[in-house]
């Protein structure tokens, strides 16, 4: 029998060791009385949109920070992230001729799985940083001690972020007119300038045509939907924000969508147990160690009724791993009868470390994985229905390449991520243009 607490009877990987059990209990009791951040109606609307996506009628753009931090909950960071997500989605809408479903890794992406429980900093062996919802990033034993009251802070920051995003969207920020203003710098610097200009002109023409048709189409252009998501990692927090709706079931109302991380996808583990009982749509990361049979067993557990679009499989095989790794997975899933939505995260399989010790990712490898993933799906008679990025709206230098060429020597200039390297605003937009070229080819 599933209950929102039944994960507690399984092995839960990647959880912090809190010292003060009473403080944890108090925090969770308080969290569980807090109002939801999203509504059941919104979660159901996303479910319906993802069902359409699984049937090939929509494309999904999923993106945002690797790890949001409390300090990055600022007007500027949220505004620019929303701006870039909207710009990317407009380019993808143009390319696919289908409405794009936008899902942010935003307003709750505060917990990080770590490959090692501790890390060496200088002379000290410290507990790893696990995200602001758990401990602090500063390299001191005090900062790294898991603090349960951070869960309440995370709720507060998620609420403030989501409130601001909703206000921007309601206030007409989503007005997507005149794309020629937003990509000028990018386009003028790019060797692909002519192609980008063509795409932008086509989008501008289409918008002008819709404007000339009248008010209803203008309203449709201004009104956009943005859904929120995060990795369901810190299970006590997720449980406290899970609410039952009589006759409908259980919803995690801290976000519209949740995903199962690559490191916590054990069939009999706590994370799978927790996610299987929710009405929310669920993402599952799929990587090089995912076996076709194991993936099918996971699907049977999390999607027993085989509902189209309930599950989004997010492949993150790395540029070099797609050709060999993806076809057997696609075939096994198809034969299993689950109607999943396939998405691709071209970030996590393409991480490398530079000689000076920085984690980075190359635009060419990221795009290469996408290109290969589209081709493999096509070859298998399947369809890639979404993309998943780690990105920010800001001008960081964390990933290499792009038209405004970030080189290895530039990485130190603005390397701000709390965890993995993200595409900056112009790299993210350029990625959308390149996917558009691919989709239109
Ligand atoms: C992530 O999405 O930030 C992440 C840790 O990914 P994965 O679980 O695929 O490694
Ligand atoms: Mn990451």
Short mmCIF file of C-alpha atoms and ligand atoms in Angstrom, two decimals:
data_model
loop_
_atom_site.label_atom_id
_atom_site.label_comp_id
_atom_site.label_asym_id
_atom_site.label_seq_id
_atom_site.Cartn_x
_atom_site.Cartn_y
_atom_site.Cartn_z
CA UNK A 1 0.00 0.00 0.00
CA UNK A 2 1.35 3.39 -0.96
CA UNK A 3 1.21 6.29 1.49
CA UNK A 4 3.08 9.55 1.38
CA UNK A 5 5.20 8.10 4.18
CA UNK A 6 5.76 4.61 2.69
CA UNK A 7 9.16 5.66 1.28
CA UNK A 8 10.35 5.65 4.90
CA UNK A 9 10.31 1.83 4.90
CA UNK A 10 12.82 1.69 2.03
CA UNK A 11 16.44 2.62 1.71
CA UNK A 12 16.73 6.37 1.08
CA UNK A 13 19.98 7.36 -0.61
CA UNK A 14 21.38 10.90 -0.64
CA UNK A 15 19.62 12.04 2.53
CA UNK A 16 21.32 14.29 5.10
CA UNK A 17 22.13 13.11 8.60
CA UNK A 18 20.39 15.67 10.75
CA UNK A 19 21.71 15.79 14.31
CA UNK A 20 18.60 17.08 16.01
CA UNK A 21 15.64 14.78 15.33
CA UNK A 22 13.29 16.99 17.33
CA UNK A 23 14.17 20.05 15.22
CA UNK A 24 13.47 18.00 12.07
CA UNK A 25 10.09 16.93 13.44
CA UNK A 26 9.14 20.53 14.33
CA UNK A 27 10.19 21.85 10.92
CA UNK A 28 8.26 19.20 9.01
CA UNK A 29 5.16 19.75 11.17
CA UNK A 30 5.29 23.43 10.33
CA UNK A 31 5.92 22.82 6.61
CA UNK A 32 2.98 20.49 6.37
CA UNK A 33 0.63 23.29 7.49
CA UNK A 34 1.95 25.76 4.90
CA UNK A 35 -0.21 26.54 1.85
CA UNK A 36 0.64 24.74 -1.40
CA UNK A 37 2.79 26.57 -3.94
CA UNK A 38 0.86 25.26 -6.94
CA UNK A 39 -2.68 24.05 -7.41
CA UNK A 40 -4.19 20.70 -8.33
CA UNK A 41 -5.78 22.34 -11.39
CA UNK A 42 -2.38 23.47 -12.65
CA UNK A 43 -0.82 20.04 -12.12
CA UNK A 44 -3.70 18.47 -14.05
CA UNK A 45 -3.25 21.02 -16.84
CA UNK A 46 0.42 20.06 -17.13
CA UNK A 47 -0.56 16.39 -17.16
CA UNK A 48 -2.90 17.08 -20.07
CA UNK A 49 -0.21 19.06 -21.91
CA UNK A 50 2.33 16.25 -21.43
CA UNK A 51 -0.21 13.71 -22.64
CA UNK A 52 -0.46 15.72 -25.85
CA UNK A 53 3.32 15.91 -25.99
CA UNK A 54 3.62 12.12 -25.63
CA UNK A 55 1.22 11.78 -28.54
CA UNK A 56 3.42 14.04 -30.67
CA UNK A 57 1.28 17.17 -30.54
CA UNK A 58 3.55 19.37 -28.41
CA UNK A 59 7.20 19.96 -27.72
CA UNK A 60 8.61 20.42 -24.21
CA UNK A 61 11.27 22.88 -23.15
CA UNK A 62 12.57 22.10 -19.67
CA UNK A 63 15.33 24.24 -18.23
CA UNK A 64 16.89 26.25 -15.46
CA UNK A 65 19.58 26.07 -12.84
CA UNK A 66 21.45 22.96 -11.84
CA UNK A 67 21.10 24.18 -8.26
CA UNK A 68 19.15 27.26 -7.32
CA UNK A 69 20.62 29.00 -4.29
CA UNK A 70 18.88 31.22 -1.78
CA UNK A 71 21.21 34.06 -2.80
CA UNK A 72 20.17 33.69 -6.46
CA UNK A 73 16.54 34.37 -5.57
CA UNK A 74 16.78 37.90 -6.97
CA UNK A 75 14.66 39.99 -9.31
CA UNK A 76 17.42 40.11 -11.92
CA UNK A 77 18.17 36.38 -11.94
CA UNK A 78 14.52 35.33 -12.11
CA UNK A 79 13.61 37.94 -14.71
CA UNK A 80 16.46 37.04 -17.05
CA UNK A 81 15.85 33.30 -16.68
CA UNK A 82 12.19 33.71 -17.57
CA UNK A 83 13.13 35.97 -20.46
CA UNK A 84 15.50 33.42 -21.98
CA UNK A 85 13.07 30.53 -21.44
CA UNK A 86 10.37 32.49 -23.26
CA UNK A 87 12.67 33.45 -26.10
CA UNK A 88 13.83 29.85 -26.51
CA UNK A 89 10.26 28.61 -26.46
CA UNK A 90 9.23 31.08 -29.15
CA UNK A 91 12.03 29.88 -31.43
CA UNK A 92 11.04 26.25 -30.77
CA UNK A 93 7.35 27.00 -31.36
CA UNK A 94 8.32 28.45 -34.70
CA UNK A 95 10.42 25.42 -35.53
CA UNK A 96 7.98 22.72 -34.47
CA UNK A 97 4.79 24.56 -35.41
CA UNK A 98 3.48 23.21 -32.15
CA UNK A 99 2.74 24.85 -28.83
CA UNK A 100 5.73 24.47 -26.55
CA UNK A 101 5.24 23.36 -22.94
CA UNK A 102 7.62 25.36 -20.73
CA UNK A 103 8.86 23.81 -17.51
CA UNK A 104 11.43 25.56 -15.33
CA UNK A 105 13.98 23.93 -13.08
CA UNK A 106 12.93 26.73 -10.84
CA UNK A 107 11.26 27.75 -7.57
CA UNK A 108 12.37 24.64 -5.66
CA UNK A 109 15.51 23.18 -7.27
CA UNK A 110 17.50 23.40 -4.03
CA UNK A 111 18.70 19.83 -3.31
CA UNK A 112 21.63 18.15 -5.06
CA UNK A 113 22.66 14.49 -5.20
CA UNK A 114 26.41 14.07 -4.75
CA UNK A 115 28.74 11.36 -6.00
CA UNK A 116 30.66 11.48 -2.70
CA UNK A 117 29.42 12.15 0.82
CA UNK A 118 32.53 14.15 1.68
CA UNK A 119 35.04 16.26 -0.21
CA UNK A 120 38.60 17.31 0.42
CA UNK A 121 39.09 21.08 0.71
CA UNK A 122 42.73 21.94 1.40
CA UNK A 123 43.64 20.06 4.53
CA UNK A 124 40.09 19.25 5.60
CA UNK A 125 37.69 16.47 4.70
CA UNK A 126 34.25 18.14 4.78
CA UNK A 127 30.72 16.86 4.23
CA UNK A 128 29.76 17.63 0.59
CA UNK A 129 27.51 20.59 -0.16
CA UNK A 130 24.06 19.11 -0.88
CA UNK A 131 22.19 22.22 -1.90
CA UNK A 132 20.89 25.21 0.05
CA UNK A 133 17.87 23.29 1.33
CA UNK A 134 20.29 21.05 3.28
CA UNK A 135 23.58 22.82 4.08
CA UNK A 136 25.74 25.78 3.12
CA UNK A 137 28.33 25.86 0.33
CA UNK A 138 31.04 27.60 2.39
CA UNK A 139 34.01 25.33 3.10
CA UNK A 140 33.66 25.15 6.87
CA UNK A 141 32.37 22.33 9.08
CA UNK A 142 29.67 24.69 10.47
CA UNK A 143 28.29 25.61 7.04
CA UNK A 144 28.29 21.99 5.91
CA UNK A 145 26.31 20.74 8.90
CA UNK A 146 22.78 19.86 7.68
CA UNK A 147 20.29 22.32 9.16
CA UNK A 148 16.59 21.33 9.10
CA UNK A 149 15.37 24.94 9.33
CA UNK A 150 16.77 25.40 5.82
CA UNK A 151 13.71 23.46 4.63
CA UNK A 152 11.48 26.33 5.79
CA UNK A 153 13.79 28.83 4.14
CA UNK A 154 13.58 26.84 0.92
CA UNK A 155 9.80 26.97 1.08
CA UNK A 156 10.00 30.76 1.53
CA UNK A 157 12.40 31.24 -1.39
CA UNK A 158 10.36 28.95 -3.65
CA UNK A 159 7.22 30.91 -2.77
CA UNK A 160 8.88 34.28 -3.41
CA UNK A 161 10.33 33.06 -6.73
CA UNK A 162 7.06 31.64 -7.95
CA UNK A 163 5.13 34.71 -6.86
CA UNK A 164 7.44 36.96 -8.85
CA UNK A 165 7.33 34.71 -11.94
CA UNK A 166 3.54 34.64 -11.81
CA UNK A 167 3.45 38.44 -11.41
CA UNK A 168 5.74 38.95 -14.41
CA UNK A 169 3.63 36.66 -16.57
CA UNK A 170 0.32 38.15 -15.42
CA UNK A 171 1.67 41.65 -15.85
CA UNK A 172 2.36 41.13 -19.54
CA UNK A 173 6.08 40.40 -19.35
CA UNK A 174 5.42 37.51 -21.65
CA UNK A 175 4.71 39.96 -24.43
CA UNK A 176 6.81 38.30 -27.08
CA UNK A 177 6.74 40.98 -29.71
CA UNK A 178 9.71 41.95 -31.78
CA UNK A 179 12.26 39.21 -31.36
CA UNK A 180 14.63 41.35 -33.42
CA UNK A 181 15.39 43.22 -30.19
CA UNK A 182 16.39 40.25 -28.17
CA UNK A 183 19.01 38.48 -30.13
CA UNK A 184 20.88 41.27 -31.83
CA UNK A 185 24.21 40.77 -30.13
CA UNK A 186 24.09 37.05 -30.56
CA UNK A 187 23.10 37.20 -34.18
CA UNK A 188 25.65 39.79 -35.21
CA UNK A 189 28.49 37.74 -33.71
CA UNK A 190 27.50 34.41 -35.15
CA UNK A 191 28.91 32.66 -38.19
CA UNK A 192 25.36 31.34 -38.56
CA UNK A 193 24.10 34.88 -38.70
CA UNK A 194 22.14 34.47 -41.94
CA UNK A 195 20.23 31.45 -40.68
CA UNK A 196 19.38 33.10 -37.35
CA UNK A 197 18.24 36.25 -39.12
CA UNK A 198 15.97 34.20 -41.36
CA UNK A 199 14.41 32.50 -38.34
CA UNK A 200 13.93 35.81 -36.53
CA UNK A 201 12.40 37.48 -39.55
CA UNK A 202 9.99 34.58 -39.98
CA UNK A 203 8.93 34.80 -36.33
CA UNK A 204 8.48 38.59 -36.54
CA UNK A 205 6.39 38.21 -39.70
CA UNK A 206 4.20 35.59 -38.06
CA UNK A 207 3.62 37.77 -35.01
CA UNK A 208 2.78 40.80 -37.15
CA UNK A 209 0.34 38.74 -39.12
CA UNK A 210 -1.37 37.58 -35.93
CA UNK A 211 -1.50 41.15 -34.61
CA UNK A 212 -3.16 42.30 -37.76
CA UNK A 213 -5.79 39.60 -37.39
CA UNK A 214 -7.02 40.94 -34.08
CA UNK A 215 -7.29 40.98 -30.35
CA UNK A 216 -7.85 37.33 -29.54
CA UNK A 217 -4.65 36.21 -31.16
CA UNK A 218 -2.80 39.02 -29.39
CA UNK A 219 -4.10 37.78 -26.07
CA UNK A 220 -2.85 34.31 -26.92
CA UNK A 221 0.58 35.73 -27.64
CA UNK A 222 0.80 37.58 -24.36
CA UNK A 223 -0.52 34.83 -22.12
CA UNK A 224 1.98 32.06 -21.48
CA UNK A 225 2.21 29.22 -19.06
CA UNK A 226 5.30 28.32 -17.12
CA UNK A 227 5.34 25.20 -14.99
CA UNK A 228 7.80 24.49 -12.18
CA UNK A 229 9.82 21.37 -11.40
CA UNK A 230 12.69 20.08 -9.32
CA UNK A 231 14.42 16.81 -8.55
CA UNK A 232 12.48 14.94 -5.87
CA UNK A 233 15.50 14.28 -3.70
CA UNK A 234 14.96 15.45 -0.13
CA UNK A 235 12.07 13.18 0.71
CA UNK A 236 10.98 14.61 4.10
CA UNK A 237 10.45 17.99 2.41
CA UNK A 238 8.56 16.41 -0.49
CA UNK A 239 6.39 14.45 1.91
CA UNK A 240 5.49 17.55 3.93
CA UNK A 241 4.26 19.29 0.77
CA UNK A 242 2.27 16.29 -0.43
CA UNK A 243 -1.47 16.72 -0.01
CA UNK A 244 -4.38 14.39 -0.55
CA UNK A 245 -7.38 15.51 -2.56
CA UNK A 246 -10.35 13.30 -1.76
CA UNK A 247 -11.39 11.34 -4.81
CA UNK A 248 -8.36 12.42 -6.86
CA UNK A 249 -5.31 11.17 -5.04
CA UNK A 250 -2.06 12.64 -3.77
CA UNK A 251 -0.31 15.63 -5.24
CA UNK A 252 3.06 17.11 -4.45
CA UNK A 253 2.01 20.75 -4.45
CA UNK A 254 5.51 22.22 -4.16
CA UNK A 255 5.93 21.96 -7.96
CA UNK A 256 3.99 20.88 -11.02
CA UNK A 257 6.45 18.22 -12.08
CA UNK A 258 9.11 16.22 -10.22
CA UNK A 259 11.88 14.07 -11.52
CA UNK A 260 13.77 11.03 -10.33
CA UNK A 261 17.51 11.63 -10.40
CA UNK A 262 19.95 9.22 -11.97
CA UNK A 263 21.57 8.38 -8.63
CA UNK A 264 18.34 7.59 -6.81
CA UNK A 265 16.50 5.46 -9.37
CA UNK A 266 16.89 2.08 -7.59
CA UNK A 267 13.74 0.04 -8.21
CA UNK A 268 13.26 -0.79 -4.53
CA UNK A 269 14.54 2.50 -3.20
CA UNK A 270 12.70 5.26 -1.38
CA UNK A 271 12.59 7.73 -4.25
CA UNK A 272 10.82 5.38 -6.63
CA UNK A 273 8.43 4.41 -3.86
CA UNK A 274 7.58 8.03 -3.10
CA UNK A 275 7.08 9.13 -6.71
CA UNK A 276 4.94 6.19 -7.78
CA UNK A 277 2.01 7.34 -5.65
CA UNK A 278 1.73 10.92 -6.94
CA UNK A 279 -0.64 12.35 -9.49
CA UNK A 280 2.06 14.77 -10.66
CA UNK A 281 3.81 14.00 -13.93
CA UNK A 282 7.17 12.36 -13.24
CA UNK A 283 10.49 12.64 -15.08
CA UNK A 284 13.02 9.81 -14.99
CA UNK A 285 16.68 10.36 -15.85
CA UNK A 286 18.10 7.65 -18.07
CA UNK A 287 21.87 7.22 -18.46
CA UNK A 288 24.63 4.90 -19.55
CA UNK A 289 24.07 2.45 -16.70
CA UNK A 290 20.31 2.17 -17.29
CA UNK A 291 19.47 -1.34 -18.52
CA UNK A 292 16.45 -1.80 -20.82
CA UNK A 293 14.92 -4.44 -18.53
CA UNK A 294 15.51 -2.34 -15.44
CA UNK A 295 13.92 0.67 -17.09
CA UNK A 296 10.83 -1.37 -17.98
CA UNK A 297 10.58 -2.62 -14.40
CA UNK A 298 10.76 0.99 -13.23
CA UNK A 299 8.03 2.03 -15.66
CA UNK A 300 5.80 -0.81 -14.49
CA UNK A 301 6.22 0.44 -10.93
CA UNK A 302 5.70 4.17 -11.58
CA UNK A 303 3.21 4.00 -14.46
CA UNK A 304 1.20 0.81 -13.88
CA UNK A 305 -1.84 2.10 -15.81
CA UNK A 306 0.30 3.09 -18.81
CA UNK A 307 -1.03 6.64 -19.00
CA UNK A 308 0.38 8.54 -22.00
CA UNK A 309 2.60 11.39 -20.82
CA UNK A 310 2.65 10.44 -17.14
CA UNK A 311 6.34 9.65 -17.53
CA UNK A 312 8.96 11.75 -19.27
CA UNK A 313 12.13 9.76 -19.91
CA UNK A 314 15.05 12.17 -19.95
CA UNK A 315 18.07 10.58 -21.63
CA UNK A 316 21.49 11.89 -20.56
CA UNK A 317 23.84 9.48 -22.25
CA UNK A 318 26.57 11.87 -23.38
CA UNK A 319 27.41 12.63 -26.99
CA UNK A 320 29.45 9.45 -27.33
CA UNK A 321 26.90 7.19 -25.64
CA UNK A 322 23.72 7.90 -27.61
CA UNK A 323 24.22 5.82 -30.69
CA UNK A 324 24.85 2.60 -28.83
CA UNK A 325 22.87 3.23 -25.66
CA UNK A 326 19.62 4.76 -26.83
CA UNK A 327 18.20 2.32 -29.44
CA UNK A 328 17.82 -0.66 -27.04
CA UNK A 329 16.09 1.60 -24.51
CA UNK A 330 13.69 3.01 -27.08
CA UNK A 331 12.81 -0.49 -28.30
CA UNK A 332 12.33 -1.95 -24.84
CA UNK A 333 10.07 0.92 -23.78
CA UNK A 334 8.04 0.68 -26.96
CA UNK A 335 7.58 -3.07 -26.49
CA UNK A 336 6.51 -2.51 -22.88
CA UNK A 337 3.46 -0.53 -24.01
CA UNK A 338 4.20 2.55 -21.89
CA UNK A 339 3.48 5.75 -23.83
CA UNK A 340 6.27 7.89 -22.49
CA UNK A 341 7.44 11.27 -23.61
CA UNK A 342 11.12 11.15 -24.60
CA UNK A 343 13.23 14.15 -23.71
CA UNK A 344 16.99 14.70 -23.86
CA UNK A 345 19.24 16.28 -21.25
CA UNK A 346 22.43 16.89 -23.23
CA UNK A 347 24.18 18.42 -20.20
CA UNK A 348 24.88 15.69 -17.64
CA UNK A 349 26.59 13.19 -19.92
CA UNK A 350 28.94 15.83 -21.31
CA UNK A 351 30.64 17.21 -18.23
CA UNK A 352 34.44 17.43 -18.27
CA UNK A 353 37.11 18.93 -16.05
CA UNK A 354 39.67 21.37 -17.42
CA UNK A 355 43.38 21.19 -16.62
CA UNK A 356 42.83 23.91 -14.03
CA UNK A 357 40.18 21.79 -12.33
CA UNK A 358 36.93 23.46 -13.41
CA UNK A 359 33.88 21.46 -14.40
CA UNK A 360 32.66 22.56 -17.81
CA UNK A 361 30.66 21.46 -20.86
CA UNK A 362 31.18 22.24 -24.54
CA UNK A 363 28.41 23.70 -26.68
CA UNK A 364 29.50 21.39 -29.51
CA UNK A 365 29.17 18.26 -27.35
CA UNK A 366 25.79 19.42 -26.02
CA UNK A 367 24.50 20.10 -29.50
CA UNK A 368 26.13 16.89 -30.77
CA UNK A 369 24.19 14.81 -28.25
CA UNK A 370 20.94 16.50 -29.28
CA UNK A 371 21.60 16.02 -32.97
CA UNK A 372 22.39 12.35 -32.49
CA UNK A 373 19.39 11.84 -30.19
CA UNK A 374 16.98 13.33 -32.73
CA UNK A 375 18.47 11.08 -35.42
CA UNK A 376 18.30 7.90 -33.33
CA UNK A 377 14.64 8.49 -32.47
CA UNK A 378 13.85 9.10 -36.11
CA UNK A 379 15.66 5.91 -37.10
CA UNK A 380 13.70 3.92 -34.52
CA UNK A 381 10.34 5.33 -35.59
CA UNK A 382 10.18 7.16 -32.28
CA UNK A 383 10.14 10.87 -31.54
CA UNK A 384 12.17 13.17 -29.33
CA UNK A 385 9.50 15.37 -27.80
CA UNK A 386 11.48 17.59 -25.48
CA UNK A 387 14.80 19.03 -24.39
CA UNK A 388 16.21 19.63 -20.91
CA UNK A 389 18.91 22.22 -20.17
CA UNK A 390 20.88 23.62 -17.29
CA UNK A 391 20.91 27.31 -18.07
CA UNK A 392 20.67 30.77 -16.64
CA UNK A 393 19.67 34.10 -18.14
CA UNK A 394 22.85 35.70 -16.93
CA UNK A 395 26.14 36.29 -18.62
CA UNK A 396 28.11 33.56 -16.86
CA UNK A 397 31.16 31.78 -18.28
CA UNK A 398 30.66 28.14 -17.29
CA UNK A 399 30.21 26.28 -20.60
CA UNK A 400 32.66 26.52 -23.51
CA UNK A 401 31.89 27.74 -27.02
CA UNK A 402 28.98 29.52 -28.62
CA UNK A 403 28.95 32.46 -31.01
CA UNK A 404 30.24 34.79 -28.32
CA UNK A 405 33.01 32.19 -27.85
CA UNK A 406 33.68 31.33 -24.22
CA UNK A 407 37.21 29.84 -24.06
CA UNK A 408 38.91 27.89 -21.34
CA UNK A 409 40.82 30.99 -20.29
CA UNK A 410 37.48 32.84 -19.86
CA UNK A 411 35.91 30.33 -17.47
CA UNK A 412 37.21 32.07 -14.34
CA UNK A 413 35.62 35.39 -15.37
CA UNK A 414 32.10 34.66 -14.23
CA UNK A 415 31.91 31.09 -12.97
CA UNK A 416 29.08 31.27 -10.47
CA UNK A 417 27.21 27.98 -10.45
CA UNK A 418 26.60 26.28 -7.13
CA UNK A 419 26.94 22.91 -8.82
CA UNK A 420 27.11 22.08 -12.55
CA UNK A 421 28.10 24.45 -15.39
CA UNK A 422 25.12 26.14 -17.07
CA UNK A 423 24.59 27.63 -20.50
CA UNK A 424 24.50 31.41 -20.25
CA UNK A 425 21.62 33.40 -21.75
CA UNK A 426 23.12 33.77 -25.19
CA UNK A 427 24.36 30.16 -25.37
CA UNK A 428 20.88 28.97 -24.37
CA UNK A 429 19.18 31.07 -27.02
CA UNK A 430 21.72 29.97 -29.60
CA UNK A 431 20.97 26.36 -28.67
CA UNK A 432 17.29 27.02 -29.41
CA UNK A 433 18.19 28.48 -32.81
CA UNK A 434 20.33 25.47 -33.62
CA UNK A 435 17.61 23.04 -32.55
CA UNK A 436 15.23 25.03 -34.72
CA UNK A 437 17.52 24.56 -37.72
CA UNK A 438 17.64 20.86 -36.95
CA UNK A 439 13.89 20.55 -36.64
CA UNK A 440 13.26 22.51 -39.82
CA UNK A 441 15.90 20.67 -41.85
C1 LIG B 1 20.57 17.20 -12.44
O1 LIG B 1 19.63 17.19 -13.24
O2 LIG B 1 21.01 18.24 -11.92
C2 LIG B 1 21.24 15.93 -12.13
C3 LIG B 1 21.95 15.76 -11.02
O3 LIG B 1 21.08 15.03 -13.10
P1 LIG B 1 21.28 13.44 -13.10
O4 LIG B 1 20.43 12.91 -11.99
O5 LIG B 1 20.81 13.05 -14.46
O6 LIG B 1 22.76 13.20 -12.90
MN1 LIG B 2 23.15 19.27 -12.65
#
